[in-house]
C-alpha positions as YAML, in Angstrom:
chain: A
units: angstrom
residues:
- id: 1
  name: UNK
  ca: [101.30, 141.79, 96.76]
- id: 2
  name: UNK
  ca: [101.76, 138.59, 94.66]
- id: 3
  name: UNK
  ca: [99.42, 135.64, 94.11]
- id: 4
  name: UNK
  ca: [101.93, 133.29, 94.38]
- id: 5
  name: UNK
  ca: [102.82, 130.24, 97.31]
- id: 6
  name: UNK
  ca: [104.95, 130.46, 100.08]
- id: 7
  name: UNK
  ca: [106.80, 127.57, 100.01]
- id: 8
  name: UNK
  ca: [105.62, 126.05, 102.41]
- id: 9
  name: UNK
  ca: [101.85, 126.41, 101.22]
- id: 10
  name: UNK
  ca: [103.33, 125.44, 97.73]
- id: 11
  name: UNK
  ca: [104.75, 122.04, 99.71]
- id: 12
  name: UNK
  ca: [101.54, 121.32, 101.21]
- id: 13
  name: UNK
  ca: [99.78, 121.57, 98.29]
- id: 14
  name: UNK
  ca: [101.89, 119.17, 96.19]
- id: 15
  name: UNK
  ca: [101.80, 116.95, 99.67]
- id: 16
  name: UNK
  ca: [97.99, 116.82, 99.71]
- id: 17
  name: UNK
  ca: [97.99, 116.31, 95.64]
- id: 18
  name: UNK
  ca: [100.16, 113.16, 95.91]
- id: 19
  name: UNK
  ca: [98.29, 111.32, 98.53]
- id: 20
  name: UNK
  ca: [95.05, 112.42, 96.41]
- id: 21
  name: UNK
  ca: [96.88, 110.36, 93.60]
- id: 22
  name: UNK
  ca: [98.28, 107.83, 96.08]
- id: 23
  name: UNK
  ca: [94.66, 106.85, 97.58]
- id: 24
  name: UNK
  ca: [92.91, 107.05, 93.89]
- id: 25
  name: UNK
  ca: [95.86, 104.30, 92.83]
- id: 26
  name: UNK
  ca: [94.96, 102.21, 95.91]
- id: 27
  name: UNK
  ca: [91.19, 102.20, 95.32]
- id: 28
  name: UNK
  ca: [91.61, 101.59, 91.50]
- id: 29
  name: UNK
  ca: [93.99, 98.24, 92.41]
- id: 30
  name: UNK
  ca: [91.54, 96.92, 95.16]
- id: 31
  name: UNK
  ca: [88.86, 97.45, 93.10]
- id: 32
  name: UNK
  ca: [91.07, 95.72, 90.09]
- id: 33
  name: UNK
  ca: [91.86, 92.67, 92.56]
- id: 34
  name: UNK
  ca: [88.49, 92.33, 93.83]
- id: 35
  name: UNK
  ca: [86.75, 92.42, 90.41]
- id: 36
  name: UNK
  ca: [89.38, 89.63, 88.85]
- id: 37
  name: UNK
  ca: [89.12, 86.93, 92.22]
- id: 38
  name: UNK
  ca: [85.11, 87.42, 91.78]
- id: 39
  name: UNK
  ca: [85.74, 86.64, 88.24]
- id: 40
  name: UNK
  ca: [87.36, 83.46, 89.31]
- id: 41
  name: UNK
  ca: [83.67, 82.30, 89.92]
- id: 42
  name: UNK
  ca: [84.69, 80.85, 93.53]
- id: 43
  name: UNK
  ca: [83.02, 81.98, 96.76]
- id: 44
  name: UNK
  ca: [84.65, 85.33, 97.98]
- id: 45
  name: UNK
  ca: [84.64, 87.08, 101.31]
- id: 46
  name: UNK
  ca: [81.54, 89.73, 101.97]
- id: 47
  name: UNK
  ca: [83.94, 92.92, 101.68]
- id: 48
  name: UNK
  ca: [85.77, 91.61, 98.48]
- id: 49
  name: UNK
  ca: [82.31, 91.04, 96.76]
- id: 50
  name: UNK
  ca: [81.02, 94.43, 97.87]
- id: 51
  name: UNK
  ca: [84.27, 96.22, 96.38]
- id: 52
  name: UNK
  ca: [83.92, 94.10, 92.91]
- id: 53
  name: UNK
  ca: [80.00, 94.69, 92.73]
- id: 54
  name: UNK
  ca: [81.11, 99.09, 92.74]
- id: 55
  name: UNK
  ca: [81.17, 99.96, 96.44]
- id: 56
  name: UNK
  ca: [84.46, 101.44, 97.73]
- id: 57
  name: UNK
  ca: [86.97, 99.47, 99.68]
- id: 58
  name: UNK
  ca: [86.71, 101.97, 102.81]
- id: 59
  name: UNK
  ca: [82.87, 101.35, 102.87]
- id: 60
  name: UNK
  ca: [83.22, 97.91, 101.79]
- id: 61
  name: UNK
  ca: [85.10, 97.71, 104.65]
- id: 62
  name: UNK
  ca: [83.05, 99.38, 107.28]
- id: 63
  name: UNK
  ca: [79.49, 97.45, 105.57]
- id: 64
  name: UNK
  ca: [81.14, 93.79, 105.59]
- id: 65
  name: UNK
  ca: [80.41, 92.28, 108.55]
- id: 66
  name: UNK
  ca: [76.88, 93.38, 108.81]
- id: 67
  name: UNK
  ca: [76.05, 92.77, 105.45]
- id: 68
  name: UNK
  ca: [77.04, 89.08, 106.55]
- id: 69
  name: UNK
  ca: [76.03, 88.79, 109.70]
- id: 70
  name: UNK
  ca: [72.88, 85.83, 110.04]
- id: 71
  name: UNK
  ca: [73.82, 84.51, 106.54]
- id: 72
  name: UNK
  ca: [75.40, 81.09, 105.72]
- id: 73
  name: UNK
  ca: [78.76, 80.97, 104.64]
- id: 74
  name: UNK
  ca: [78.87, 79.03, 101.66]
- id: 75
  name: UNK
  ca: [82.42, 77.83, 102.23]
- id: 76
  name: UNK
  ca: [85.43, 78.58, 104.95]
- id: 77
  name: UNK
  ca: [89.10, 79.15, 104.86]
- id: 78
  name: UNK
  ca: [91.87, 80.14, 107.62]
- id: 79
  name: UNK
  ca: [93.70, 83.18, 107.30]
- id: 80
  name: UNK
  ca: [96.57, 84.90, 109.51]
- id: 81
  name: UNK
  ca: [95.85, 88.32, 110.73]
- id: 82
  name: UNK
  ca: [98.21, 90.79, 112.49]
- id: 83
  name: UNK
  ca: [97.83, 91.42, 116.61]
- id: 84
  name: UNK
  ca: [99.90, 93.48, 118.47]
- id: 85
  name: UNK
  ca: [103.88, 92.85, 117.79]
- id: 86
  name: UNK
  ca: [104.64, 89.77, 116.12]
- id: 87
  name: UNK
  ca: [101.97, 88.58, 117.68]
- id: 88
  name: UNK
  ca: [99.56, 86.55, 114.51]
- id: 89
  name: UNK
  ca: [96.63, 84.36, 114.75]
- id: 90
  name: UNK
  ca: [94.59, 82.47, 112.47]
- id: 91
  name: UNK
  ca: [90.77, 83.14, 112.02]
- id: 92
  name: UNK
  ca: [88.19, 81.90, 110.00]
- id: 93
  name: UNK
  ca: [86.60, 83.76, 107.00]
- id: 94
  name: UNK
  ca: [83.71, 83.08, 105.45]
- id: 95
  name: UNK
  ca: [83.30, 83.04, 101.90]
- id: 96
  name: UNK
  ca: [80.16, 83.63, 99.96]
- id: 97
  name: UNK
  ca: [79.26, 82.15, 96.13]
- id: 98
  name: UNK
  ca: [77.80, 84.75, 93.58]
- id: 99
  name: UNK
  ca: [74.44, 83.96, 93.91]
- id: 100
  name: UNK
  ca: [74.32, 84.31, 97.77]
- id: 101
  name: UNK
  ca: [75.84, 87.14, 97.74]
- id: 102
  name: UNK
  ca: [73.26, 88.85, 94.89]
- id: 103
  name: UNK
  ca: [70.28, 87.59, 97.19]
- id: 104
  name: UNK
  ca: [71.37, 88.91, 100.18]
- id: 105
  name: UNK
  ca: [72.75, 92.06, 98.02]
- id: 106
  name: UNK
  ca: [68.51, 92.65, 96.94]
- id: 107
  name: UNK
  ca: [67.37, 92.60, 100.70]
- id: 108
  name: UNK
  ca: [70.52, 94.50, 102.77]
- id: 109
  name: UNK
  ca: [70.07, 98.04, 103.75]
- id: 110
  name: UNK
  ca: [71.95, 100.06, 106.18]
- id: 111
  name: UNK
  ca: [70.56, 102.32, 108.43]
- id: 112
  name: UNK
  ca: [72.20, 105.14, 106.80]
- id: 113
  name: UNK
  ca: [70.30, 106.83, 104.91]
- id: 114
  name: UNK
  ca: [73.26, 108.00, 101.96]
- id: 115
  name: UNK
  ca: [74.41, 104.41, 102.06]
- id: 116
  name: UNK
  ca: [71.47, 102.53, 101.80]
- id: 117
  name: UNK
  ca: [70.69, 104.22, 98.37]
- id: 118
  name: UNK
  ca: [74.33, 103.23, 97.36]
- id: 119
  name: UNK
  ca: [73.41, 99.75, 98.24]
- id: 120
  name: UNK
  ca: [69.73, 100.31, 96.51]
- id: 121
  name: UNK
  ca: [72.04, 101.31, 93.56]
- id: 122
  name: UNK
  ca: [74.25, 98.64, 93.24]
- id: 123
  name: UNK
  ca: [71.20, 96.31, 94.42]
- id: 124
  name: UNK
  ca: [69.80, 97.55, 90.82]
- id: 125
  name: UNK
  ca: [72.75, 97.19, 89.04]
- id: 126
  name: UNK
  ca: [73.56, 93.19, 89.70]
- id: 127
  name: UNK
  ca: [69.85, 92.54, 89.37]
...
């Protein structure tokens, strides 16, 4: 009895270690985006601030629209998104400057408990 792969356990393997590699490239390049258009120093969407203050782009994500929700936009713009098909339409995003997005940043926690200390954390950090 050997200890080596079948082939197809050895192709799964090498399957699963390329998309580990594939979704580590992807988070390091949102992350590299979202850090460099904060940088900019003009107001930014909730989830692109989130993923530039050290929160991942899938939580980021998930977190964005709450984390905004009963705060004032600090400015507007128009984007295109994707429907069903061809089918596009334009909606309205709201963009928040630095220091709105800190102050709300020092008060915001989820419900969830593991992600609230990640916010606590990051909370602590831009202080």
């Amino acid at each position: 009895m050997t200890n080596a792969l079948t082939r197809r356990e050895h192709r799964a393997s090498r399957r699963a270690l390329r998309a580990t590699l594939r979704r580590r490239t992807a988070e390091t390049r949102a992350t590299q985006r979202a850090v460099r258009a904060v940088a900019t120093g003009t107001p930014q969407p909730a989830r692109t601030q989130l993923v530039a203050a050290g929160l991942d782009d899938v939580t980021a994500k998930r977190f964005a629209g709450a984390f905004s929700r009963g705060l004032v936009a600090d400015d507007t713009r128009k984007t295109a998104i994707k429907l069903k098909g061809r089918v596009r339409k334009t909606v309205a995003v709201k963009l928040y400057a630095a220091t709105t997005f800190a102050a709300r940043l020092a008060v915001y926690r989820p419900k969830d408990k593991v992600v609230a200390a990640r916010f606590e954390t990051l909370a602590g950090v831009a202080a």
